[in-house]
GROMACS .gro file of C-alpha atoms in nm:
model
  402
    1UNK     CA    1  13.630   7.714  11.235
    2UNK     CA    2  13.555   7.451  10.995
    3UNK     CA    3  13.297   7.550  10.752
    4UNK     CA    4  12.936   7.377  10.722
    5UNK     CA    5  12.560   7.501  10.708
    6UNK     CA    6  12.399   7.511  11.008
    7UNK     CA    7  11.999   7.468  10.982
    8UNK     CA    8  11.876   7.716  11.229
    9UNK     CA    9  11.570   7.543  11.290
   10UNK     CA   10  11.713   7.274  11.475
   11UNK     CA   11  11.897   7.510  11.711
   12UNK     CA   12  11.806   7.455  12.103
   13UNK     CA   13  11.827   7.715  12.426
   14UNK     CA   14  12.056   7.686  12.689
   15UNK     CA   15  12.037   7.288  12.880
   16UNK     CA   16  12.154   6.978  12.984
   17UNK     CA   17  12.193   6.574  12.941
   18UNK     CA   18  12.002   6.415  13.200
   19UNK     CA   19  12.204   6.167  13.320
   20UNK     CA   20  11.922   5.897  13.374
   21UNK     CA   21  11.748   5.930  13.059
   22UNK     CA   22  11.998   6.012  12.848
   23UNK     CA   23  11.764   6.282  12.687
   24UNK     CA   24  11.833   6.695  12.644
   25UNK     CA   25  11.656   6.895  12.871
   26UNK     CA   26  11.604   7.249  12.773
   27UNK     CA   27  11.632   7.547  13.074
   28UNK     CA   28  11.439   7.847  13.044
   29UNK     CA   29  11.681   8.131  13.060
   30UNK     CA   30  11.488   8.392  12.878
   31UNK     CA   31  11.511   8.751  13.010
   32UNK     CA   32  11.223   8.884  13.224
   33UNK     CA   33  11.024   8.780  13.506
   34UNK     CA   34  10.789   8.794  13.764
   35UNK     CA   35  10.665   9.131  13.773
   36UNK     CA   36  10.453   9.338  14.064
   37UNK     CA   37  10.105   9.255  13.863
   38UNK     CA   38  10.145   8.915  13.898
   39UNK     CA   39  10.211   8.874  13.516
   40UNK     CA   40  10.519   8.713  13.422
   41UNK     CA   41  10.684   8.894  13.090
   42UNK     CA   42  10.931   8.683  12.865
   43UNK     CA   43  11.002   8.807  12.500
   44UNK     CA   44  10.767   8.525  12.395
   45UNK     CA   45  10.501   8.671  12.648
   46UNK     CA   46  10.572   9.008  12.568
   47UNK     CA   47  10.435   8.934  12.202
   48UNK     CA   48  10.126   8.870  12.336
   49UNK     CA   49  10.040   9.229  12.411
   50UNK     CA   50   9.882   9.392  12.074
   51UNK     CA   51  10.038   9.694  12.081
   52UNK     CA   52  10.407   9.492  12.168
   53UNK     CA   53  10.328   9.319  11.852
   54UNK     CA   54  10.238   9.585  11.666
   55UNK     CA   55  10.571   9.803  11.715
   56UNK     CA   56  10.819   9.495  11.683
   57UNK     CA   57  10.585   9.436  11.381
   58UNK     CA   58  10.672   9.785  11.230
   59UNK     CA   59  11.050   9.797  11.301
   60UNK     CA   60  11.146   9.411  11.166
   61UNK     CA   61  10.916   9.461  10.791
   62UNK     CA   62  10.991   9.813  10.786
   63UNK     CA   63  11.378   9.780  10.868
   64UNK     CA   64  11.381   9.432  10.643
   65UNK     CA   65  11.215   9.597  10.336
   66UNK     CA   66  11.491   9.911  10.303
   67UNK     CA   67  11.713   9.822  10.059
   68UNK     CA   68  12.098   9.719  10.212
   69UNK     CA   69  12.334   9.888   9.893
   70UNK     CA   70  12.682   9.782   9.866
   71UNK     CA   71  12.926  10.071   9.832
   72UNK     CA   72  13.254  10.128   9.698
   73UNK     CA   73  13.442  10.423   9.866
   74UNK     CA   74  13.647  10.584   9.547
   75UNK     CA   75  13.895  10.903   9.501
   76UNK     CA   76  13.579  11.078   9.354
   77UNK     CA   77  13.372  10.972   9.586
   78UNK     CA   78  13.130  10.711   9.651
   79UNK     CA   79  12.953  10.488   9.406
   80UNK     CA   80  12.736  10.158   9.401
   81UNK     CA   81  12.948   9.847   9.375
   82UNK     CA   82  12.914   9.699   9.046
   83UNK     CA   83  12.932   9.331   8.907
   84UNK     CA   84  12.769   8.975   9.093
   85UNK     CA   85  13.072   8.955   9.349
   86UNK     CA   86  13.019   8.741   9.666
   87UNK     CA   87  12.920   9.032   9.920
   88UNK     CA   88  12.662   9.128   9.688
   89UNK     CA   89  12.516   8.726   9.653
   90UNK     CA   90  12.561   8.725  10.079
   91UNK     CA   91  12.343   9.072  10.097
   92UNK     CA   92  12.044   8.942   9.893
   93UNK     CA   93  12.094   8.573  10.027
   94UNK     CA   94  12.309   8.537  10.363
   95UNK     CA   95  12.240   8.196  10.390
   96UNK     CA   96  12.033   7.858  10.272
   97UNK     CA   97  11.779   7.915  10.454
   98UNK     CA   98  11.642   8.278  10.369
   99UNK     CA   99  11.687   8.577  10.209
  100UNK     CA  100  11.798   8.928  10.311
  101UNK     CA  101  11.445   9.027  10.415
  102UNK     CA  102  11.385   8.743  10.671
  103UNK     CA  103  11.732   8.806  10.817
  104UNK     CA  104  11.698   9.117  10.862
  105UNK     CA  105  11.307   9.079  11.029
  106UNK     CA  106  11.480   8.815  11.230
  107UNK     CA  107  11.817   9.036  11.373
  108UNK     CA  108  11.493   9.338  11.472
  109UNK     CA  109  11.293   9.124  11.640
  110UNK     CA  110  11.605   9.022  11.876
  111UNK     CA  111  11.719   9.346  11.905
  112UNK     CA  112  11.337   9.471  11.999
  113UNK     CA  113  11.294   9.251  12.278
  114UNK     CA  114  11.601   9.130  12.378
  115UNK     CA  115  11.832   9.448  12.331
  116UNK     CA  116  12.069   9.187  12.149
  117UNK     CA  117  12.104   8.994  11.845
  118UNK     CA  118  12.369   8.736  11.731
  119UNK     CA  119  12.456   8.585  11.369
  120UNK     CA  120  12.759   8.331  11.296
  121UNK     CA  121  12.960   8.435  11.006
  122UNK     CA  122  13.073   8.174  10.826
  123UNK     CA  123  13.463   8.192  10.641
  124UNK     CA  124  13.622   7.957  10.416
  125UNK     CA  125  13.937   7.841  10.473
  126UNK     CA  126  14.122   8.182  10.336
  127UNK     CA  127  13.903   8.370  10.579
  128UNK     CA  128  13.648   8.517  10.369
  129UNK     CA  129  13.295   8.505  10.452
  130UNK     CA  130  13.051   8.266  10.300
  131UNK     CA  131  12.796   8.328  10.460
  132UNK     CA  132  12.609   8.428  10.804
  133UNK     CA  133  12.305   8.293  11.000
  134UNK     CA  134  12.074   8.451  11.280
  135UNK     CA  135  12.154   8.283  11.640
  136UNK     CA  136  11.860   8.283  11.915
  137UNK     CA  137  11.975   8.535  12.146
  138UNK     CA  138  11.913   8.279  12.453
  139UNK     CA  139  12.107   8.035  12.322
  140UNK     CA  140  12.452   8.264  12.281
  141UNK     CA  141  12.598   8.386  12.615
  142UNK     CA  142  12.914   8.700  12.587
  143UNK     CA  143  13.187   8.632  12.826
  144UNK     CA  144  13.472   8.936  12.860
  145UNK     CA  145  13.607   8.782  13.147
  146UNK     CA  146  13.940   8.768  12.972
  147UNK     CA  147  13.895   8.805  12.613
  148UNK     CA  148  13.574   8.885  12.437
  149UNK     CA  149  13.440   8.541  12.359
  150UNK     CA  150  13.125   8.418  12.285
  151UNK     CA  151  12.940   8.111  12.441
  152UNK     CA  152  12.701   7.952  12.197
  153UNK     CA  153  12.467   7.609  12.311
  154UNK     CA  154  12.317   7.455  11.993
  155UNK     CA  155  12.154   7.082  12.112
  156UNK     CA  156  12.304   7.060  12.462
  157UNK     CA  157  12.682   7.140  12.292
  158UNK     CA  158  12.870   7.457  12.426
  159UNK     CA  159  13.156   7.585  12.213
  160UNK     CA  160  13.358   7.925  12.184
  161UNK     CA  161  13.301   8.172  11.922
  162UNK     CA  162  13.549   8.450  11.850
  163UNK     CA  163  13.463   8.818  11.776
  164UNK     CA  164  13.584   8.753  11.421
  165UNK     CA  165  13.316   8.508  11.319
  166UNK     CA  166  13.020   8.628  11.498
  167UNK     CA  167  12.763   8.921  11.433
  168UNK     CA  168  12.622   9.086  11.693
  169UNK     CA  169  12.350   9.366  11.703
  170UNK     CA  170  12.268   9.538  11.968
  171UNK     CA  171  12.050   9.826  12.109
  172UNK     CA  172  12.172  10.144  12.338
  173UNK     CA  173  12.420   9.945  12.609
  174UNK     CA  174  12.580  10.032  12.935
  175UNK     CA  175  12.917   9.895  12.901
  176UNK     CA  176  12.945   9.889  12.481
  177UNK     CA  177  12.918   9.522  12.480
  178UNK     CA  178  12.591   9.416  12.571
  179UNK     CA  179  12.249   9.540  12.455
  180UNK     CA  180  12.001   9.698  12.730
  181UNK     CA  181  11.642   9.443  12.673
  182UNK     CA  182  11.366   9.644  12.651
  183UNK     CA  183  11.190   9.337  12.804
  184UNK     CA  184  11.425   9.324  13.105
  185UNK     CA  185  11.388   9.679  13.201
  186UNK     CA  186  11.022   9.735  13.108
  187UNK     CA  187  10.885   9.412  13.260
  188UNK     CA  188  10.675   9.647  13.502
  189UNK     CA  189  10.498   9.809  13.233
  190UNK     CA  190  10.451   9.531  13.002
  191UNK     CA  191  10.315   9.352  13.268
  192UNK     CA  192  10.086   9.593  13.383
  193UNK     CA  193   9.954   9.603  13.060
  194UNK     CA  194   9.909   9.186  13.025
  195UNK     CA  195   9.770   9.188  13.350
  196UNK     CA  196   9.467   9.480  13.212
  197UNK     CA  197   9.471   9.227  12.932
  198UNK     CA  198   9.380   8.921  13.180
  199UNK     CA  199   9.132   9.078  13.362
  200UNK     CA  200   8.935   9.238  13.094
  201UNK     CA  201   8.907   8.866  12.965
  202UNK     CA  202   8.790   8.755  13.295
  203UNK     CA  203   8.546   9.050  13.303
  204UNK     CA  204   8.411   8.920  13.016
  205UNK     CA  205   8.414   8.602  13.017
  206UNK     CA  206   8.260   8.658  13.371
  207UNK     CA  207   7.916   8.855  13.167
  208UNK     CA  208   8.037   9.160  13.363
  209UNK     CA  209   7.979   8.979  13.687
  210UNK     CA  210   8.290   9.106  13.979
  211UNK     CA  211   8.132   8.937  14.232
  212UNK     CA  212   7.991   9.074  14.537
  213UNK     CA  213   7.820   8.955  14.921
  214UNK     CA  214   7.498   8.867  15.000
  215UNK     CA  215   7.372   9.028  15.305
  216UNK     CA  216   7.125   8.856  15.536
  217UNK     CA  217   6.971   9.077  15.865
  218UNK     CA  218   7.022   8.770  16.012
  219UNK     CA  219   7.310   8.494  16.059
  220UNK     CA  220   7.267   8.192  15.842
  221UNK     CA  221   7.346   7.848  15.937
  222UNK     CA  222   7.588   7.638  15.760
  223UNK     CA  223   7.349   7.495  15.572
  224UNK     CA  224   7.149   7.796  15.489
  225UNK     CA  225   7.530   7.915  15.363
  226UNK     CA  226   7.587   7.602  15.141
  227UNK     CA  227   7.213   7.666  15.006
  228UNK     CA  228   7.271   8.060  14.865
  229UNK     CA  229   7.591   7.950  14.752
  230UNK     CA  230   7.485   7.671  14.586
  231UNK     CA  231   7.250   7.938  14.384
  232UNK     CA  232   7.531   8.097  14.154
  233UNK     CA  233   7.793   7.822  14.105
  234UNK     CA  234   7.841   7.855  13.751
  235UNK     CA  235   7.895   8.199  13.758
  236UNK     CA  236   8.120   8.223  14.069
  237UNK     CA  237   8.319   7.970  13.849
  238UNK     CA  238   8.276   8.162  13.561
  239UNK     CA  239   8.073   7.958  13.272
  240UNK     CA  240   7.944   8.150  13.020
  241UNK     CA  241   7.695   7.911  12.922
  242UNK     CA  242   7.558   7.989  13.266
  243UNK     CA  243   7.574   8.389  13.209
  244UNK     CA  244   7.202   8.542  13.214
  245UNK     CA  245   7.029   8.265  13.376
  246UNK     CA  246   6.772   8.342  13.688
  247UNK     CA  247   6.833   8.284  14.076
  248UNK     CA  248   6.616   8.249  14.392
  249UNK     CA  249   6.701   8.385  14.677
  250UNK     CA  250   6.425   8.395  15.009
  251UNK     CA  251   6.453   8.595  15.280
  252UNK     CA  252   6.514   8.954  15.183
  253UNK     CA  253   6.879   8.951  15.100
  254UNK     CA  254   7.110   9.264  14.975
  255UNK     CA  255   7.334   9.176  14.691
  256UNK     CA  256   7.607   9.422  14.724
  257UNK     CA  257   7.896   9.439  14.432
  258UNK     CA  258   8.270   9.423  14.528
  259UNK     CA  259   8.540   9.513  14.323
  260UNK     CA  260   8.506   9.839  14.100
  261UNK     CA  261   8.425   9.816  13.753
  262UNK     CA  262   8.569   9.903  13.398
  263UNK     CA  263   8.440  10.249  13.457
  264UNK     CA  264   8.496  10.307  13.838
  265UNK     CA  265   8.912  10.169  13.778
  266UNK     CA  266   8.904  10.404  13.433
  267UNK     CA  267   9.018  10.116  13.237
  268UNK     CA  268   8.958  10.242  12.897
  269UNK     CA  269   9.237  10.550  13.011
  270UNK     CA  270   9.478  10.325  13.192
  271UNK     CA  271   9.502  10.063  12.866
  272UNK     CA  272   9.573  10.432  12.670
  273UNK     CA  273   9.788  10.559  12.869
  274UNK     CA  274  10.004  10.191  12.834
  275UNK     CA  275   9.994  10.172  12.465
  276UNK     CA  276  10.125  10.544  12.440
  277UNK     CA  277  10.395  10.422  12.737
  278UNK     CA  278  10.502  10.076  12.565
  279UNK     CA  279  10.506  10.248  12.201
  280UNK     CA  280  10.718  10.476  12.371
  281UNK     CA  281  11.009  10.256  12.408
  282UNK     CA  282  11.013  10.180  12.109
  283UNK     CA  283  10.952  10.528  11.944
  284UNK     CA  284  10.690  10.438  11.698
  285UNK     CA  285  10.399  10.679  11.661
  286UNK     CA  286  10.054  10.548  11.752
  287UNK     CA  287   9.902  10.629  11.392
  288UNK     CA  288  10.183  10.333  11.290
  289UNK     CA  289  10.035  10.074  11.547
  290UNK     CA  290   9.667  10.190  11.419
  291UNK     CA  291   9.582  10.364  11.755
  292UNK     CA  292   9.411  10.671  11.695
  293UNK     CA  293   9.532  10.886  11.973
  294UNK     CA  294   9.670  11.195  12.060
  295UNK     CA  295   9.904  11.378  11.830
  296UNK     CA  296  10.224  11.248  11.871
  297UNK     CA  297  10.530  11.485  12.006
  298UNK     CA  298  10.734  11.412  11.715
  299UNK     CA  299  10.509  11.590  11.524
  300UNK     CA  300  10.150  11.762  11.416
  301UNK     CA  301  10.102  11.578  11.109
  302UNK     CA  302  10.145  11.256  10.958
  303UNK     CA  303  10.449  11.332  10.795
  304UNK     CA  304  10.634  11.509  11.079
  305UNK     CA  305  10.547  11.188  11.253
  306UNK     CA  306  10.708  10.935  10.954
  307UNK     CA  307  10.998  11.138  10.892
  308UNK     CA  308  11.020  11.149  11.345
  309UNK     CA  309  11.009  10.759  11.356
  310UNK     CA  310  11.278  10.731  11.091
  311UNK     CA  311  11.545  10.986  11.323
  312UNK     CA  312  11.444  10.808  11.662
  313UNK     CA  313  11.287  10.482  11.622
  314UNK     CA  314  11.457  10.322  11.307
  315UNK     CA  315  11.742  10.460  11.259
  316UNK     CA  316  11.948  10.364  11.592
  317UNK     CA  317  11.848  10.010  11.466
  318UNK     CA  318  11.967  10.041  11.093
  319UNK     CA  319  12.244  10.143  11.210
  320UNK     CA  320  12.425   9.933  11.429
  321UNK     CA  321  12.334   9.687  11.168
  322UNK     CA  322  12.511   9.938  10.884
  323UNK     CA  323  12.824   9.974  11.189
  324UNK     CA  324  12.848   9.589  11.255
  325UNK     CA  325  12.838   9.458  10.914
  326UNK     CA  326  13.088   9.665  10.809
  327UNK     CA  327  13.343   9.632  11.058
  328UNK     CA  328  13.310   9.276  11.055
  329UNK     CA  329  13.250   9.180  10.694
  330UNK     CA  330  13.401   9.515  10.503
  331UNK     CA  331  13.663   9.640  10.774
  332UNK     CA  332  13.978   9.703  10.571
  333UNK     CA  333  13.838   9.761  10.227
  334UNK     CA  334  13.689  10.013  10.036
  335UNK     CA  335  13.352   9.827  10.062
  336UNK     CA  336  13.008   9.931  10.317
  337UNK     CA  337  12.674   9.887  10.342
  338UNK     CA  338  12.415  10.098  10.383
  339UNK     CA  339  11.980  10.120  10.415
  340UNK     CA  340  11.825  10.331  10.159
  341UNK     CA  341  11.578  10.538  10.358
  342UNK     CA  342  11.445  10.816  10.100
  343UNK     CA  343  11.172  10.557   9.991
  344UNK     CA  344  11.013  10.602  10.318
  345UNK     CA  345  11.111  10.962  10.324
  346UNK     CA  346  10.873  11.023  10.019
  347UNK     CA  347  10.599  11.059  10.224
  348UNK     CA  348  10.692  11.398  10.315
  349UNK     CA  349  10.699  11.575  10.025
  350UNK     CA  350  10.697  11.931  10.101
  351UNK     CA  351  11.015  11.892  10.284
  352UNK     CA  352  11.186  11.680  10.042
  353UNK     CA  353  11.125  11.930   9.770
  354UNK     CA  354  11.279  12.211   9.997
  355UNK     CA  355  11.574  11.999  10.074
  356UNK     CA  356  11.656  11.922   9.700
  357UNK     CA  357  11.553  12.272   9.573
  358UNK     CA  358  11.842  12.406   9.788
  359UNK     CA  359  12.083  12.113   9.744
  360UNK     CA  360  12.037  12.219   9.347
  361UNK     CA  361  12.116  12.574   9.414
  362UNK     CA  362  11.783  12.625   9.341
  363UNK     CA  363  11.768  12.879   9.649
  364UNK     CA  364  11.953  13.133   9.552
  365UNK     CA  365  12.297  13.008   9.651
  366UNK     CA  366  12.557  12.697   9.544
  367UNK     CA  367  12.440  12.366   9.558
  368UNK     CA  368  12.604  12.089   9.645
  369UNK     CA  369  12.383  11.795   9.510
  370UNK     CA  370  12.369  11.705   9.083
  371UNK     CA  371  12.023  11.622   8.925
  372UNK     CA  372  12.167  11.277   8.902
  373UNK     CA  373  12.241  11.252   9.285
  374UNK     CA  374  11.867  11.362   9.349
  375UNK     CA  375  11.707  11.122   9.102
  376UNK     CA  376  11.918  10.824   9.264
  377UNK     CA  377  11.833  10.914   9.572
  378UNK     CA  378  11.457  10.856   9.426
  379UNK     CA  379  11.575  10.543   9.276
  380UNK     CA  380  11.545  10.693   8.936
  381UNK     CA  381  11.752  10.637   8.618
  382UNK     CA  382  12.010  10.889   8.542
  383UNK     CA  383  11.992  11.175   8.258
  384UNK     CA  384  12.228  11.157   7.966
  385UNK     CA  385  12.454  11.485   7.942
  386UNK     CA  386  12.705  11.683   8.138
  387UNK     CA  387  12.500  11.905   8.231
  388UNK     CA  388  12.303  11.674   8.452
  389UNK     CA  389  12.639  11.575   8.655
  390UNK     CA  390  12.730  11.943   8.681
  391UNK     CA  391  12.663  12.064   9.056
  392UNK     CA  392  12.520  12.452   9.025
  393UNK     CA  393  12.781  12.685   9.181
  394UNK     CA  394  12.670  13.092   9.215
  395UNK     CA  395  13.021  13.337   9.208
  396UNK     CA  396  12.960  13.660   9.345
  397UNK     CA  397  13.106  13.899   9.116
  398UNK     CA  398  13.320  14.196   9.218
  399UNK     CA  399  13.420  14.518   9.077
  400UNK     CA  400  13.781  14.536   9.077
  401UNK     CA  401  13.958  14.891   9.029
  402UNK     CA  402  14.252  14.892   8.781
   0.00000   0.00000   0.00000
C-alpha cells in the first residue's frame, strides 16, 4: 500500500454514486434500531442519554490520559526504551492530525458504542510503520469469508485492507473477530431510557398537563363538541406560552385526567433504576457519572469503587489496545507497550501502602520489589546507591549438627 496521509475528516460512511446526479449519497448503516419504546438508538442517539455520555465520557479521557510506555524486554528484565526512535515519535503523535490523547479518546469511544474500533497503519516502503489513523467504525466492514480482509469506503471508494496494515480494537466478541456493540445488544434499555427522556420533556413542556375527558350528563352535538374543544387548543397542542391561562366551560362538566403521572408511573425510580442498568454495561460506578446512588457492589467506599472500575471497566479496554498494538506494530521484537495505571491507583492509599510494604519485605518475609521499582511505579526519580536496587531477601537460619 502506497504511503500518503489521509485527513480523517474528510472520510464518508458506507454509499453510492447516483447515477443521475452524479453526486455521493451516503447510507445509514449504523448499528441499532427501532426498539419496543418507540425510540430508535444509533451510537449517535445513544449519546444523547446523560448518563450514556457520561460513562463513554469517563472511559475515552480516563483511558486517553494513562500514559502508553514503550518497553524493551532485556535478559535482566524489563526496562523503559530509551532514545527519540520512531515508535516512541508514533506513541506521542500517531499521525498529522492529533496526538496520542485524541487517538486514544477516539479508538474508546468506538469501542464503547460500537464494540469495535479500526485504525490504518501506515508502512513505508520497507514495511515499517509511519504512522496510524482512527477509521469510523461504519465506514470499515471485516470479511473472513476466505481470508481475513477488511472492507474500508472512504468517499464512495471501496478498497481491501489486509490484517497487516490495519488496527483493530475490539470489546468481548463471540467469534474472536468481531466486537459485541453495546449499542446493538442494549438498544432495549437505552431506549427505554430515551423514551423516559421524551416524555418527561413532553410532560413539561405540556405544564404537567396529560390530558384527560370532559364528561357531559348529557350528549353534545357536533357543534357543542367543536365549542369545548375549541376551549384548550393551545394546550392540547402543547404551547407553553398558553400554559396557566383560564377556560370556560358551561354546563356542569367533569374533567377527568387520563394517563398516570410522574408519581403514579414512579418515574423518578424507573430513570434510577436505568442509569444504575446502562452504567452497568459499562462498569463504571455511579459516584464517576456524578449520580449519587446506592453503594456500588464493587465496593463500600470510594476507593474500593476506583480501584473496582480499573479491574472491570478499564482495564478489558486498555488492554486489547496494549494486545493489538503490540502484535501488530512490536510483534517480533523485544519492544511493547503498556498503560501506566498506578496514577489512578493512588487514590487508594491504604492498600497501596500494604502492597509495597510487603513487596519490600517489609512484612516479615522476602520481597520481591526494590525501592527503585516502587518509586517508578509512582513516577518518581530513582535513589543513588546499591542499596536502593537491592531487593530485601530474609534466610531462615538453621542449626546444623557437626
Amino acid at each position: 500500500m502506497a504511503s500518503r496521509w489521509y485527513n480523517p475528516m474528510s472520510w464518508s460512511f458506507f454509499g453510492f454514486n447516483d447515477p443521475k446526479t452524479g453526486q455521493y449519497i451516503e447510507v445509514n448503516n449504523e448499528i441499532g434500531g427501532q426498539t419496543r419504546s418507540g425510540e430508535v438508538v444509533t451510537p449517535k442517539k445513544a449519546m444523547a442519554i446523560p448518563i450514556v455520555w457520561s460513562c463513554v465520557k469517563i472511559l475515552s479521557e480516563t483511558a486517553s490520559g494513562l500514559p502508553l510506555k514503550l518497553y524493551e524486554d532485556l535478559p535482566a528484565g524489563r526496562a523503559l526504551a530509551k532514545g527519540n526512535s520512531r515508535a516512541a515519535r508514533l506513541l506521542a503523535k500517531p499521525n498529522p492530525y492529533m496526538t496520542m490523547l485524541n487517538f486514544i479518546k477516539a479508538i474508546i469511544v468506538n469501542m464503547a458504542l460500537r464494540g469495535n474500533a479500526f485504525a490504518l497503519i501506515e508502512r513505508n516502503d520497507a514495511g515499517e510503520f509511519i504512522g496510524f489513523i482512527p477509521l469510523s467504525a461504519d465506514s470499515v466492514e471485516v470479511n473472513t469469508d476466505d481470508d481475513l480482509i477488511y472492507w474500508v469506503t472512504l468517499k464512495g471508494q471501496r478498497f481491501p485492507v489486509s490484517p497487516e496494515f490495519m488496527l483493530h480494537f475490539k470489546i468481548f466478541s463471540a467469534d474472536g473477530i468481531n466486537g459485541l456493540s453495546p449499542v446493538e445488544f442494549q438498544k432495549e434499555a437505552m431506549g427505554l431510557a430515551k423514551a423516559a427522556q421524551s416524555w418527561s420533556s413532553r410532560f413539561m413542556r405540556k405544564g404537567g398537563f396529560t390530558g384527560g375527558y370532559v364528561i357531559y350528563d348529557n350528549f353534545l352535538t357536533a357543534e357543542q363538541q367543536a365549542q369545548v374543544l375549541d376551549k384548550f387548543p393551545k394546550i392540547r397542542d402543547g404551547d407553553v406560552e398558553d400554559i396557566g391561562k383560564m377556560g370556560l366551560l358551561q354546563g356542569g362538566p367533569k374533567i377527568v385526567p387520563a394517563g398516570m403521572t410522574q408519581k403514579d408511573s414512579q418515574f423518578i425510580e424507573s430513570q434510577q433504576f436505568q442509569e444504575e442498568a446502562l452504567a452497568g454495561i459499562w462498569g463504571v460506578p455511579l459516584y464517576l457519572a456524578n449520580r449519587a446512588g446506592k453503594t456500588s457492589i464493587m465496593g463500600s467506599n470510594l476507593e474500593q469503587q476506583t480501584s473496582g472500575f480499573i479491574t472491570f471497566g478499564l482495564s478489558p479496554y486498555i488492554k486489547a489496545i496494549e494486545d493489538e498494538i503490540n502484535d501488530k506494530l512490536f510483534g517480533g521484537t523485544t519492544q511493547f507497550v503498556e498503560f501506566v495505571v498506578e496514577g489512578i491507583l493512588r487514590a487508594d492509599s491504604a492498600g497501596r501502602a500494604t502492597y509495597y510494604g510487603s513487596a519490600l519485605g517489609g512484612s516479615g518475609g522476602s520481597g520481591w520489589m526494590t525501592i527503585n521499582e516502587v518509586r517508578r511505579k509512582e513516577n518518581l526519580p530513582p535513589l543513588v546507591g546499591e542499596e536502593y536496587d537491592r531487593v530485601t531477601r530474609w534466610e531462615m537460619q538453621t542449626n546444623v549438627k557437626d
